[in-house]
Every structure is written in C-alpha cells, then in structure tokens.
Amino acid sequence: MTETMHVETDVLVIGAGGAGMYAAIEAARDGANVLLLDRSLIGRGGATVMAQMTVAVALGAETPDHWSHHLKDTLEAGRGLCDERLARLLCEQAPSCINEMDGWGVGWARKDGHITQAMAPGHDRPRCVYVDFLNTGPAVSKTLRTVVNRASGIHKTGDLLVIDLVRVDGEIAGAVALHLGSGAPVTIAAKATVIATGGLTRLYRRNSASANMGGDGYALALRAGASLIDMEFVQFFPIGHLAPRLIGMDPIMWDPFRYKLGGRLLNGAGEEFTSRYGTDEGGRYVLTRDLATYAIMKEVEAGRGSPHGGAYLSFQHCAESELRKAFGPVIDRLAANHIDLTKTAIEVAPIAHYHMGGVAADDRMQTEIPGLLVAGEAVGGANGANRLSGNAITEAFVFGREAGRSAAARAKRMQLQMFRQDDARVALELLESSAANPAGVNTAGMIETLQATMADDVGPFRTKERLTRALGVIGELTSVIGERPFGDGGAFDMQRLDWFDLRNMLLVARSVTEAALRRTESRGAHQREDFPGLLAEWTANQSIRLDANKLSLTSVPALHQAAAQ
Amino acid sequence: MSMTAKLKVWRGLAPDAGHWDTYEVPFETGQSVLDGLRWIRVHRDPSLAIRFSCINANACKECMIELDGETVYACTARLEPQEMTLQPLSNKKVVRDLVTEIAPPAERFKRA
C-alpha cells in the first residue's frame, strides 16, 4: 500500500462544478487559502457544464421585475415545501451573481443593448438569461474556471475522491480521500469544509447529468452526522431525448428548442394530448416539469406512447430558416446524426434531472455540524417538492458564494487546525483494506442493477409495493458489497472506485426510497399512485439521519417564515 | 445473427508492460465507442479502466483515446460492426488501460 499523503488548507471545497468554483472564488476573495478538489477534472464534471439554457433571475432587463416575483413563482413551484429562507436568498441574491458573471465575461445573450430574458414554464414573466446556442453550461464553467485560475490562494486537485469527512469533537476538521491516479490515501486538514458535489441523478438509468453525480455529498454528510431533507423529491425532466440515437449532445437539449420555437408534444398516434391532463399547450411551452412528466407517462401507460415508450416532439411546422436562425450550428450537429427536424419528429421521455432534496442548512449554508457547509444542488430545501426551471444554475452561484463567505469567516476565526490523524483512522483503515470480489459479482453490473431498480420502482410514480421491492434490492446489493472495498488498490482501480460509489449510492438510494415510502400523499415530483392527491398534514419536510447504520426519519412542518414580508 | 463490433483494447499500467484484450460487443446503429466500452465493463470485465463524466454530451472532454491510431473522443466516435483498435493517448502518461494523465499540471495532486 502506498504511503498516506497529508495536506492542510483553510477551506476545503469538495466538488468543482458551478457551486464549488463560486465558493472557492469567494473564500479566496475573503483571504482564505482554498483547496478545490474534484473526483474528475476541475470544472468539467458535475451538472453545471451540462446546462443547456436557462438561468432564472429577476434582472428586469426584458420587462420590469423584482426578486419577490421570482420568489413567488419559486414557492408556487415548490408546492408548499420550500424553505423560504433559502428560496428568498436564492431569488434576492441572483441579480448580483448574474451581473458578476456578466462582468467576468460569460456572454449572456443580448438584444437591443440589454440581456435577453426568455419565458420559461412556471414563471410569471420572461426571466431566464442564457448563452446561445445551448451553451449556457459550457460558458458558465469556462468563465468560472478562468476566474479560479486567476485567483490567488486557490489550489486545485482533480482525481481526488473523498471517502469520508473527519469529525473531531463534534466538528468537521477535514477529510480522507483516495487519489485515483495513484491509489494513494490522502488526509486533508481543513478549518472549514464545503460540500458541493451536486445531486444524485446517477442513481437512475436514464439521467441528464454526469456519471459522477451519485449523491456523494449526501452520503458524506449522513455519515458525518448531518441531516438530509426532502430526499423523496427527484425531478424528472419530461422531454429527455429518447430516439433516434443521438451522440455528442446532451439529452436535455430539446428544452431550448421549446423555449424558442414552442414545438408540439404528440402521442404515438400523432395527437396532442396534454389537454387530457389539464393543460392545453396551444403550441406554446407552458407545461411545468412535474405535470409534463405525468402526462407523458400516463399516455404511455394507456398504450398511446411513441415506439420507444415516450412521446413525439415535433418541429415539423417550423421552416428550415427559422430553425437555423434559432439554433445555427446545432442544426448541423443534428444533421450529422441524420436528424432533419423539418421531416421527422424525435422521441422524448422523462429522464432523472435534478434533486430537490439534500443536506439541511441555514441561509449561511451552515449545516447542523460546525465546520461543514454545503452549496448548490447538494443543499436541500430551497426548491421544495419541485424546482422552478432556471433555478439550478442560479442556486449554484448564490449558494456557492454564500458558502464560500461562511467558510472563509470560520477559517479566520479558527487559530489552529482541529484535525487529528487519530480521528481519521477508521476511514484510513477502510481505504487501506481490501476484500476479494465475490465470484460472479460485477461491480459495474451492480450499479446498473441499482439504476434499473430506482428507475422502475422509485421513479416519478410510486406505490408501496414498488418502493418495498426497491428496498429489498437495495438491501441485497448492500450485503453483496460488504464492509471492505474490492480491488487491488492501485492506480485507477475501477472495481475499487465502483465499490466506493456503491457504498454511497446505496445509502442515498435507501434515503430516497424510505422517505418516498413514508410520504403517503402525492405532491410535486413525488407521486404515489396508492395515495393520489395532496394532504394538508403533509405540508412537512422529512428529515433523515444516520444512527448506528440505520436511517431515522422525522417530519417537521415546512418553514414558511421571513420571506413574503 | 446480430452484428457485433470487435474492440481490441490495450490493457496495462505502463507502456512497456501491456497486453491486448479483444471483446465482441453487440452493435446497434448510432452507438458510440464509449457505449461499447461501458457495455464491456457491465457484461465482461469491470476492471477495464476508462474515464468519462458526461456519458454522451461531449462536455467533460475526459474520454479522449486513440482509435485506430487517431485521437478521438470515445463518446462521439461511432461504433462500427468491424474490428476497432483502442489505445491510450500516446502523448500522455499512461495511468491504467485507456486512462491517461490528461489534467493540466496545475490541477494534479501534489503535497502542499
């Protein structure tokens, strides 16, 4: 086994997507030394880079607007479960972050001398800024990478997988990580630690985010003694690309097409169908994500789906010139995949896209454990039972900046590192141990089994029977992986990486499933077929903790304070 | 008989100590080489090392390899129903199998 390496920093940021990079920038600006790490490359993994278009912000550049209107729409989308302190922070601070990004040269689309703001479902007015063409995520990532590179005091390290946080006297004092490039264990002493690892979409078979988003930060927080909330609320993006096979494009690419051109959602027989489920689109894009997901899945269930089990999305009514004006180079990339939108409708279906739940925190991004902060999608509560379109990148900026500020303030207060090698021992022993891979067990196959179970039994529509079956599969897989990691522990040992991923994914999958089983109502992204309809007594958030390897769930009334003053 | 692609993949930890493994992979029109490599990990050999994050979007730029001697992204190179030879990038340090040291020097782990 390779020798353990040790590093020290004021602020440790785990995850280098939009939230992590913004946190690092802010902490460094406040004078802290920052270690920004990621399990893959800096600023290229995660979900930010995959964003196709909209970023919601009450700039008032297109039409007069105020953050309180944005907040009203956010709370409405959240179906009564938003933590209003967090939702307010998101909406109120959004303009300053969006303007700061503008100053850093992100290149928000402009017309007639002002930033363009598009209308998106669930918003009461045009509010979403973007970068053409389908380039919001790459442009945001590139801009933040440039600012991170220019900043003094930020050290960056890719290929570092955090195994566990280190808790000393009830506070977080750093972390133990695996350096994937060499297989060496690494201990990190930090005065403040920010979890910015994004969500859990990798738990599902079809998803729109990176393969490295398996809920790492949730598992780290749980094992460190923090609470998670709203874990049952997984957002499905209704019109993820389904067919024909399309490579080199993100599956959520059709969203911008709908923003700009409307498009027609049709069933297998070529009929418009959303009016059957209460919303007549009339060629415009007004259907919210939870309702659209419901309409498409019900249509498929009734035997009226498209050939691959989804719906058709048609732009056949649009002229070639109109398509080219709106999407320029993207039309050529589609042509390379043999897709001509003037001649064929493509097939779409719901795809796991975002997670509303996450680590419980206050509006300084402080979790229940001193020394542990959280940022971006990893934060639970701001979006309640369903996220408004455009709020994900916004929360990455706003929560990232806030977490960076809080982390730097704590680092300044602390004279000395609390980290003690002794308190890292359990995690180090795990990292240095090894078990034989049981015969016939394929770790990559196990991840696929878990993804299939989550998609089939813990998807947008849930029943007691399916959720119970899922818990059975999760339990079996958990006993197969056992207590010690597989593999030889060398450089880029994939089975070992899969083992540590399964350790996190299975714990997080259990959290989602148990919370879904306990919520006996239907609300937003959580639809129980055996409990249709929303119940007033469930206007509550479920909080989850890990005690002695067992999850404990409690309900707390939703926090409706402060915001609407 | 359904069509297959034959992927001949370089395996090893150092350029002078490697070998070739060949895998038959089910072929469907429109698939990427990365789809084939992911299929191998799930159905044949989970120890095969390949790095990627974004799966299909060509956003993370991690899956660069050499395909029949040319540098490609595995996620945008098309799988073909024929033999294809896959190697790690020859101008980068090999980490394992198809994984090479691609991070910029300032973003690699070092003792502070």
XYZ file of C-alpha atoms in Angstrom:
677
model
C 0.000 0.000 0.000
C 1.198 3.472 -0.905
C 2.200 5.888 1.812
C -0.527 8.249 3.090
C -0.121 11.850 1.983
C -1.278 14.810 4.048
C -2.271 18.352 3.038
C -3.619 21.319 5.003
C -5.862 24.185 3.928
C -8.110 26.849 5.426
C -11.095 25.939 3.266
C -11.726 22.599 1.567
C -14.261 22.633 -1.285
C -15.419 19.178 -2.403
C -16.690 19.306 -5.986
C -15.616 21.722 -8.714
C -18.828 22.460 -10.590
C -20.526 25.859 -10.575
C -21.252 25.925 -6.827
C -17.826 24.666 -5.798
C -15.955 27.072 -8.062
C -18.036 30.048 -6.898
C -17.440 29.017 -3.250
C -13.682 28.765 -3.866
C -13.593 32.174 -5.565
C -15.493 33.844 -2.733
C -13.483 32.186 0.045
C -10.215 33.213 -1.647
C -11.549 36.745 -2.126
C -12.105 36.848 1.642
C -8.478 35.927 2.222
C -8.696 32.161 2.788
C -6.406 29.518 1.364
C -8.604 27.140 -0.586
C -8.205 23.561 -1.744
C -10.719 22.976 -4.553
C -10.965 19.325 -5.409
C -12.971 17.128 -7.702
C -13.187 13.410 -8.342
C -12.670 14.060 -12.051
C -11.385 17.210 -13.771
C -11.750 20.720 -12.347
C -14.817 22.483 -13.724
C -15.770 19.845 -16.295
C -17.719 17.183 -14.421
C -20.925 17.621 -12.458
C -24.080 19.196 -13.799
C -23.178 22.834 -14.444
C -21.281 22.103 -17.642
C -24.341 20.224 -18.944
C -26.779 23.127 -18.567
C -28.362 23.828 -21.921
C -30.050 27.141 -21.474
C -31.979 28.896 -18.739
C -30.786 30.716 -15.628
C -33.619 32.394 -13.695
C -33.008 35.887 -12.308
C -35.189 38.939 -11.662
C -32.977 41.365 -13.572
C -35.863 43.283 -15.091
C -33.880 43.722 -18.294
C -36.670 42.425 -20.545
C -39.718 43.548 -18.573
C -39.878 45.149 -15.103
C -39.296 42.521 -12.416
C -38.418 42.211 -8.746
C -36.933 39.314 -6.769
C -40.177 38.992 -4.808
C -41.984 37.955 -8.029
C -39.283 35.354 -8.700
C -39.715 34.150 -5.105
C -43.476 33.843 -5.513
C -43.012 31.610 -8.579
C -40.327 29.545 -6.806
C -42.587 28.929 -3.799
C -45.536 28.057 -6.007
C -43.459 25.512 -7.958
C -42.283 24.026 -4.632
C -45.870 23.066 -3.723
C -45.720 24.389 -0.161
C -42.462 22.741 0.874
C -39.785 25.337 0.127
C -37.598 26.530 2.970
C -38.459 30.169 2.451
C -35.191 31.478 3.903
C -33.240 29.584 1.267
C -35.679 30.388 -1.546
C -35.517 34.064 -0.640
C -31.716 34.072 -0.552
C -31.701 32.423 -3.994
C -34.033 34.993 -5.575
C -32.743 38.083 -3.778
C -29.050 37.474 -4.457
C -29.495 36.182 -8.019
C -29.162 39.560 -9.797
C -25.840 40.364 -8.158
C -24.345 36.959 -9.083
C -25.675 37.117 -12.660
C -24.217 40.611 -13.057
C -20.921 39.471 -11.568
C -20.827 36.610 -14.109
C -21.616 39.150 -16.823
C -18.650 41.248 -15.680
C -16.444 38.131 -15.827
C -17.402 37.808 -19.493
C -19.751 34.810 -19.553
C -21.548 36.307 -22.563
C -25.251 36.244 -21.665
C -27.266 36.580 -24.907
C -28.209 40.209 -25.617
C -30.596 42.059 -27.857
C -31.122 45.818 -28.318
C -28.383 46.553 -25.789
C -29.846 44.556 -22.878
C -29.509 40.991 -21.612
C -32.222 38.802 -23.192
C -34.613 37.106 -20.791
C -36.701 34.180 -22.030
C -40.074 32.999 -20.793
C -39.956 29.577 -19.148
C -42.725 27.372 -17.699
C -43.787 28.358 -14.186
C -42.512 31.942 -14.420
C -44.926 34.886 -14.489
C -42.758 36.885 -16.928
C -39.651 36.499 -19.118
C -36.907 35.899 -16.538
C -34.324 33.427 -17.826
C -30.932 34.532 -19.118
C -28.846 32.161 -21.275
C -25.850 31.811 -23.563
C -26.514 30.828 -27.196
C -26.557 28.153 -28.682
C -27.236 25.559 -25.969
C -24.007 26.874 -24.486
C -25.008 28.146 -21.037
C -23.286 25.362 -19.062
C -20.005 25.296 -21.016
C -19.781 29.133 -20.947
C -20.510 29.312 -17.205
C -17.948 26.588 -16.463
C -15.284 28.183 -18.641
C -15.824 31.607 -17.069
C -15.592 30.263 -13.512
C -12.506 28.170 -14.413
C -10.822 31.331 -15.706
C -11.642 33.284 -12.531
C -10.464 30.355 -10.356
C -7.183 30.229 -12.307
C -6.630 33.976 -11.897
C -7.388 33.998 -8.161
C -4.529 33.751 -5.703
C -4.883 31.263 -2.892
C -6.844 28.539 -4.717
C -5.087 25.170 -5.108
C -6.807 22.743 -7.439
C -6.690 18.974 -7.491
C -8.600 16.623 -9.735
C -8.887 12.808 -9.399
C -9.408 13.006 -5.636
C -12.376 11.031 -4.301
C -13.389 11.945 -0.756
C -14.173 8.774 1.207
C -15.289 10.317 4.497
C -15.250 13.558 6.422
C -13.186 13.647 9.609
C -15.092 14.618 12.731
C -13.186 15.882 15.765
C -15.038 16.793 18.971
C -18.324 17.151 17.083
C -16.924 19.423 14.350
C -15.691 18.699 10.830
C -11.915 19.025 10.690
C -11.130 17.742 7.201
C -11.462 14.635 5.076
C -9.922 11.372 3.959
C -9.649 10.892 0.210
C -8.470 8.392 -2.381
C -6.156 9.710 -5.087
C -7.499 7.895 -8.139
C -4.377 8.498 -10.229
C -2.134 6.534 -7.845
C -4.456 4.714 -5.445
C -2.796 6.522 -2.528
C -4.740 7.581 0.578
C -4.763 11.318 1.322
C -5.674 13.089 4.560
C -6.776 16.717 4.408
C -6.884 19.087 7.389
C -9.327 21.971 6.861
C -10.748 24.681 9.098
C -13.974 24.671 7.061
C -15.317 22.164 4.512
C -17.866 22.860 1.775
C -19.822 20.015 0.174
C -20.511 20.985 -3.456
C -20.956 17.571 -5.010
C -24.304 18.152 -6.732
C -27.222 15.738 -6.716
C -27.981 12.056 -7.219
C -29.152 11.617 -10.807
C -26.676 8.789 -11.373
C -28.962 6.591 -9.266
C -31.291 6.418 -12.282
C -30.866 4.510 -15.561
C -31.598 7.455 -17.827
C -30.295 10.744 -16.492
C -29.154 14.099 -17.720
C -26.091 14.699 -15.568
C -22.599 13.361 -15.201
C -21.665 9.834 -14.202
C -20.003 11.295 -11.111
C -23.243 12.518 -9.508
C -24.162 9.543 -7.357
C -25.037 11.523 -4.240
C -21.501 11.523 -2.776
C -22.057 14.658 -0.677
C -25.311 13.342 0.815
C -23.588 10.144 1.929
C -20.613 12.078 3.350
C -22.975 14.357 5.291
C -25.079 11.462 6.620
C -22.068 9.503 7.822
C -20.680 12.659 9.463
C -23.909 13.041 11.461
C -25.680 15.787 9.472
C -29.345 15.613 8.393
C -30.746 15.416 4.894
C -34.183 16.743 3.960
C -36.704 16.269 1.139
C -34.856 13.227 -0.211
C -38.011 11.794 -1.843
C -38.202 14.641 -4.355
C -36.343 13.731 -7.542
C -37.120 15.932 -10.522
C -37.671 14.208 -13.832
C -37.104 16.285 -16.907
C -40.095 15.426 -19.090
C -38.610 15.706 -22.565
C -35.220 13.993 -22.343
C -34.060 12.702 -25.722
C -35.135 9.094 -26.293
C -34.759 8.254 -30.005
C -33.253 8.107 -32.579
C -29.806 7.522 -31.037
C -28.035 10.857 -30.845
C -24.402 11.229 -29.783
C -22.349 14.225 -28.718
C -25.455 16.036 -27.446
C -26.949 16.325 -24.006
C -30.312 14.552 -23.606
C -31.987 17.704 -22.260
C -31.122 19.624 -25.436
C -34.765 19.930 -26.529
C -35.603 22.392 -23.774
C -34.069 25.411 -25.570
C -35.895 24.359 -28.742
C -39.148 24.516 -26.843
C -38.295 27.889 -25.291
C -37.600 29.396 -28.671
C -39.921 27.549 -31.032
C -42.643 26.018 -28.888
C -42.871 22.667 -30.615
C -45.710 20.167 -30.453
C -45.855 17.315 -27.983
C -47.700 14.394 -29.621
C -48.593 10.842 -28.657
C -47.907 7.697 -30.688
C -50.931 8.397 -32.880
C -49.708 11.917 -33.637
C -52.361 13.622 -31.452
C -51.809 16.440 -28.982
C -52.589 15.021 -25.558
C -51.601 17.358 -22.734
C -55.121 18.814 -22.566
C -56.282 15.388 -21.313
C -54.195 16.074 -18.208
C -55.415 19.585 -17.651
C -53.096 21.797 -19.691
C -53.661 22.791 -23.284
C -50.323 23.943 -24.658
C -51.610 25.522 -27.832
C -48.127 25.466 -29.424
C -46.539 27.318 -26.514
C -44.263 25.956 -23.808
C -46.161 26.377 -20.562
C -46.326 22.924 -19.015
C -44.369 22.593 -15.727
C -41.980 19.662 -15.326
C -43.988 17.580 -12.881
C -47.198 17.901 -14.947
C -45.488 17.165 -18.269
C -43.803 14.077 -16.813
C -47.172 12.900 -15.547
C -48.911 13.470 -18.884
C -46.264 11.632 -20.935
C -46.037 8.633 -18.604
C -49.801 8.258 -18.365
C -50.117 8.396 -22.132
C -47.501 5.642 -22.490
C -49.247 3.580 -19.804
C -52.526 3.878 -21.752
C -50.797 2.332 -24.773
C -50.571 5.579 -26.698
C -46.802 6.135 -26.441
C -44.248 6.521 -29.232
C -42.409 3.371 -30.472
C -39.617 3.623 -27.836
C -42.025 4.344 -24.982
C -42.241 8.125 -24.846
C -43.906 10.930 -26.778
C -43.104 12.667 -30.038
C -41.785 16.195 -30.037
C -42.346 17.803 -33.413
C -40.906 20.919 -35.007
C -42.125 19.905 -38.468
C -44.238 23.063 -38.605
C -41.085 25.221 -38.376
C -39.344 26.419 -41.531
C -35.709 25.405 -42.068
C -34.715 29.090 -41.966
C -36.472 29.571 -38.626
C -34.693 26.546 -37.121
C -31.331 27.732 -38.418
C -31.832 31.263 -37.115
C -32.646 29.931 -33.644
C -30.051 27.165 -33.383
C -27.386 27.683 -36.098
C -24.582 25.150 -35.559
C -26.790 22.751 -33.593
C -28.785 22.047 -36.767
C -25.571 20.779 -38.407
C -24.784 18.547 -35.438
C -28.281 17.079 -35.751
C -27.727 16.536 -39.486
C -24.540 14.577 -38.640
C -26.820 12.314 -36.566
C -29.182 12.024 -39.594
C -31.899 14.112 -37.947
C -33.812 16.675 -40.028
C -36.383 18.389 -37.819
C -38.388 19.629 -40.795
C -39.017 15.994 -41.798
C -39.076 13.949 -38.578
C -40.389 14.263 -35.055
C -37.977 12.986 -32.416
C -38.992 10.888 -29.416
C -38.703 12.159 -25.853
C -39.353 10.708 -22.378
C -38.854 11.728 -18.750
C -35.270 11.478 -17.519
C -33.809 11.977 -13.994
C -32.607 15.552 -13.990
C -32.245 17.179 -10.600
C -32.737 16.532 -6.906
C -34.723 18.980 -4.775
C -33.616 17.381 -1.515
C -30.189 17.496 0.056
C -28.174 18.469 3.091
C -30.097 20.579 5.631
C -28.596 24.052 6.054
C -29.484 27.584 7.155
C -29.231 30.650 4.938
C -25.495 30.962 5.647
C -25.140 27.459 4.148
C -24.181 26.168 7.579
C -25.214 22.562 8.216
C -26.007 21.246 11.688
C -22.340 20.342 12.164
C -19.831 23.136 12.846
C -17.169 23.272 10.148
C -19.440 21.749 7.500
C -21.074 23.916 4.841
C -22.949 22.987 1.701
C -23.529 24.666 -1.684
C -25.524 24.283 -4.908
C -27.729 21.298 -5.723
C -26.363 19.482 -2.649
C -28.361 21.913 -0.468
C -31.847 20.683 0.434
C -34.944 22.804 0.844
C -34.832 25.817 -1.454
C -36.945 24.164 -4.140
C -39.413 22.170 -2.068
C -41.314 19.454 -3.920
C -40.497 20.678 -7.439
C -37.882 23.061 -8.821
C -38.806 26.009 -10.996
C -36.986 25.888 -14.338
C -33.870 28.036 -14.343
C -33.191 27.946 -10.595
C -30.404 25.336 -10.651
C -27.526 27.405 -12.019
C -28.787 30.373 -10.010
C -28.570 28.415 -6.760
C -25.119 27.142 -7.727
C -23.927 30.773 -7.891
C -25.813 32.182 -4.908
C -25.348 29.259 -2.512
C -21.743 28.798 -3.673
C -20.898 32.407 -2.932
C -22.633 32.303 0.464
C -20.906 29.045 1.438
C -17.515 30.447 0.417
C -18.110 33.515 2.536
C -19.177 31.491 5.605
C -16.270 29.073 5.186
C -13.718 31.895 4.982
C -15.229 33.550 8.072
C -14.889 30.351 10.097
C -11.332 29.786 8.857
C -10.457 33.293 10.009
C -11.890 32.647 13.474
C -10.003 29.387 13.935
C -6.414 29.779 15.042
C -5.429 26.161 14.608
C -6.442 23.090 12.643
C -8.585 20.708 14.700
C -7.609 17.723 12.541
C -6.095 14.752 14.331
C -4.748 11.736 12.457
C -6.341 9.589 15.156
C -9.823 10.694 14.153
C -9.099 9.805 10.533
C -8.099 6.276 11.442
C -11.382 4.485 10.716
C -11.654 5.980 7.231
C -7.959 5.337 6.533
C -8.293 1.716 7.588
C -11.218 1.295 5.229
C -9.207 2.824 2.412
C -6.214 0.611 3.133
C -8.201 -2.609 3.463
C -9.250 -4.878 0.680
C -11.651 -7.769 0.171
C -11.815 -10.306 -2.621
C -14.504 -9.573 -5.153
C -17.077 -12.387 -4.591
C -17.228 -14.802 -7.526
C -19.602 -13.720 -10.261
C -20.008 -10.205 -8.890
C -19.566 -7.427 -11.418
C -19.412 -4.018 -9.731
C -20.383 -2.131 -12.900
C -23.305 -4.537 -13.303
C -24.393 -3.883 -9.706
C -24.540 -0.155 -10.411
C -26.682 -0.919 -13.460
C -28.996 -3.107 -11.360
C -29.423 -0.299 -8.820
C -30.136 2.217 -11.599
C -32.783 -0.078 -13.112
C -34.451 -0.597 -9.730
C -34.535 3.123 -8.975
C -35.908 3.943 -12.442
C -38.586 1.231 -12.376
C -39.629 1.323 -8.727
C -38.608 4.744 -7.332
C -39.291 6.829 -10.458
C -41.923 9.538 -10.891
C -44.776 7.140 -9.955
C -44.549 5.199 -6.755
C -46.546 2.615 -4.836
C -45.942 0.897 -1.517
C -45.383 -2.373 -3.365
C -42.743 -0.985 -5.731
C -40.936 1.007 -3.052
C -40.809 -2.037 -0.782
C -39.438 -4.137 -3.633
C -36.752 -1.474 -4.231
C -35.722 -1.558 -0.569
C -35.305 -5.323 -0.942
C -32.947 -4.935 -3.908
C -31.023 -2.132 -2.171
C -30.636 -4.378 0.889
C -29.363 -7.314 -1.202
C -26.838 -5.159 -3.059
C -25.685 -3.676 0.245
C -24.959 -7.117 1.645
C -23.066 -8.096 -1.528
C -20.659 -5.168 -1.278
C -19.971 -5.958 2.384
C -17.706 -3.935 4.625
C -14.418 -3.842 2.739
C -13.601 -2.472 -0.726
C -12.823 -4.776 -3.655
C -9.880 -4.366 -5.994
C -6.107 -4.183 -5.698
C -5.907 -0.517 -4.698
C -3.577 0.546 -7.495
C -3.897 3.391 -9.992
C -7.414 3.917 -11.380
C -8.706 0.683 -9.919
C -12.219 0.725 -11.362
C -13.703 -2.012 -9.177
C -12.496 -0.183 -6.085
C -13.974 3.050 -7.423
C -17.269 1.237 -8.153
C -17.226 -0.168 -4.603
C -16.866 3.255 -3.012
C -19.530 4.611 -5.389
C -21.903 1.777 -4.481
C -21.270 2.430 -0.779
C -22.563 5.989 -1.283
C -25.216 5.280 -3.913
C -26.861 2.502 -1.887
C -27.064 4.666 1.247
C -28.540 7.556 -0.733
C -30.936 5.262 -2.640
C -32.175 3.940 0.706
C -32.756 7.527 1.909
C -34.806 8.401 -1.178
C -36.838 5.191 -1.039
C -37.577 5.241 2.689
C -38.660 8.895 2.509
C -40.872 8.107 -0.503
C -42.460 5.166 1.294
C -43.216 7.258 4.376
C -44.825 10.176 2.467
C -48.357 8.856 1.950
C -49.574 11.578 -0.399
C -48.779 12.954 -3.866
C -47.057 16.303 -4.217
C -44.870 17.799 -6.951
C -42.226 15.347 -8.092
C -43.388 12.675 -5.630
C -46.482 10.896 -6.982
C -47.915 7.964 -5.051
C -50.408 6.036 -7.165
C -51.766 4.476 -3.982
C -52.138 7.905 -2.357
C -53.226 10.347 -5.071
C -53.784 13.937 -4.030
C -52.046 16.342 -1.718
C -52.718 16.229 2.031
C -52.545 19.300 4.268
C -50.918 17.301 7.092
C -48.041 16.502 4.746
C -47.083 20.168 4.338
C -43.950 18.999 6.089
C -40.343 18.259 5.243
C -38.889 14.884 6.101
C -35.523 14.931 7.775
C -33.179 11.914 7.702
C -30.238 10.990 9.914
C -27.976 8.002 10.140
C -27.791 6.469 13.605
C -25.775 3.299 14.120
C -26.050 2.378 10.451
C -29.835 2.835 10.477
C -31.731 5.703 8.890
C -34.170 7.573 11.092
C -36.853 9.777 9.554
C -38.833 12.572 11.162
C -41.341 15.087 9.781
C -41.070 18.792 10.543
C -43.603 21.424 9.423
C -42.352 23.363 6.392
C -40.588 26.631 7.187
C -42.791 29.469 5.993
C -41.208 32.423 7.678
C -39.489 35.640 6.744
C -39.919 35.507 3.010
C -43.157 37.180 1.985
C -42.844 40.359 4.045
C -27.110 -13.414 -36.407
C -26.926 -9.930 -34.950
C -23.952 -7.756 -35.806
C -21.073 -7.173 -33.423
C -18.158 -4.792 -33.113
C -14.783 -6.249 -32.197
C -12.943 -3.944 -29.802
C -9.219 -4.636 -29.433
C -8.244 -2.774 -26.250
C -4.789 -2.079 -24.804
C -4.537 -3.021 -21.131
C -1.804 -2.253 -18.650
C -0.151 0.125 -16.202
C 2.934 1.126 -18.231
C 3.625 1.394 -21.973
C 6.226 -1.408 -21.942
C 4.140 -3.775 -19.812
C 0.790 -4.056 -21.527
C -1.250 -6.574 -23.480
C -4.285 -6.615 -25.759
C -7.751 -7.880 -24.861
C -10.361 -8.326 -27.561
C -14.100 -8.093 -26.864
C -17.121 -8.790 -29.061
C -19.704 -6.084 -28.406
C -23.314 -6.037 -29.650
C -23.666 -3.412 -32.347
C -26.580 -1.061 -32.847
C -26.568 1.716 -35.414
C -25.802 5.113 -33.945
C -23.923 3.913 -30.855
C -20.669 5.434 -29.686
C -17.383 3.692 -28.915
C -17.929 4.726 -25.278
C -21.251 2.822 -25.326
C -19.226 -0.250 -26.335
C -16.656 0.262 -23.571
C -19.385 0.738 -20.964
C -21.037 -2.465 -22.198
C -17.748 -4.335 -21.698
C -17.464 -3.125 -18.102
C -21.013 -4.209 -17.219
C -21.088 -7.515 -19.124
C -17.494 -8.718 -19.437
C -14.855 -7.043 -17.327
C -15.476 -4.344 -14.688
C -11.724 -3.851 -14.251
C -11.344 -2.198 -17.674
C -10.248 1.378 -16.925
C -11.749 4.244 -18.914
C -12.563 7.740 -17.706
C -15.614 9.836 -18.544
C -18.137 12.012 -16.730
C -20.801 13.300 -19.081
C -21.552 9.985 -20.872
C -22.950 11.413 -24.093
C -22.814 15.214 -24.213
C -19.159 15.695 -25.208
C -18.956 18.295 -22.428
C -16.417 16.833 -19.976
C -13.739 16.063 -22.614
C -12.353 13.261 -20.449
C -12.816 10.268 -22.757
C -10.019 11.040 -25.231
C -8.357 7.878 -26.546
C -6.652 6.688 -29.742
C -8.933 4.819 -32.124
C -7.054 3.071 -34.942
C -4.178 5.490 -34.301
C -6.251 8.681 -34.310
C -7.143 10.801 -31.291
C -10.917 10.823 -30.723
C -13.491 11.324 -28.011
C -14.900 7.866 -27.276
C -18.346 9.458 -26.768
C -18.583 10.894 -30.276
C -16.654 8.252 -32.257
C -19.148 5.850 -33.837
C -19.066 2.180 -33.022
C -18.710 0.170 -36.265
C -19.511 -3.517 -36.913
C -15.831 -4.348 -37.511
C -12.539 -4.584 -35.600
C -11.533 -1.329 -33.908
C -8.228 -0.845 -32.075
C -8.313 1.270 -28.910
C -5.219 2.604 -27.147
C -4.431 5.212 -24.511
C -3.238 8.600 -25.809
C 0.373 8.087 -26.878
C 1.468 11.623 -25.947
C 0.250 11.376 -22.322
C 1.442 9.327 -19.367
C -0.495 6.070 -19.020
C -2.354 5.652 -15.716
C -4.125 2.363 -16.485
C -5.580 0.814 -19.651
C -7.243 3.666 -21.614
C -6.818 6.225 -18.813
C -4.023 8.756 -19.237
C -2.863 11.767 -17.232
C -4.889 14.450 -19.016
C -5.325 17.082 -16.278
C -3.335 20.309 -16.683
C -0.201 20.193 -14.438
C -1.641 22.818 -12.059
C -4.641 20.575 -11.375
C -2.764 17.403 -10.422
C -2.450 16.256 -6.851
C 0.712 17.236 -5.076
C 1.729 17.556 -1.475
C 1.116 21.163 -0.443
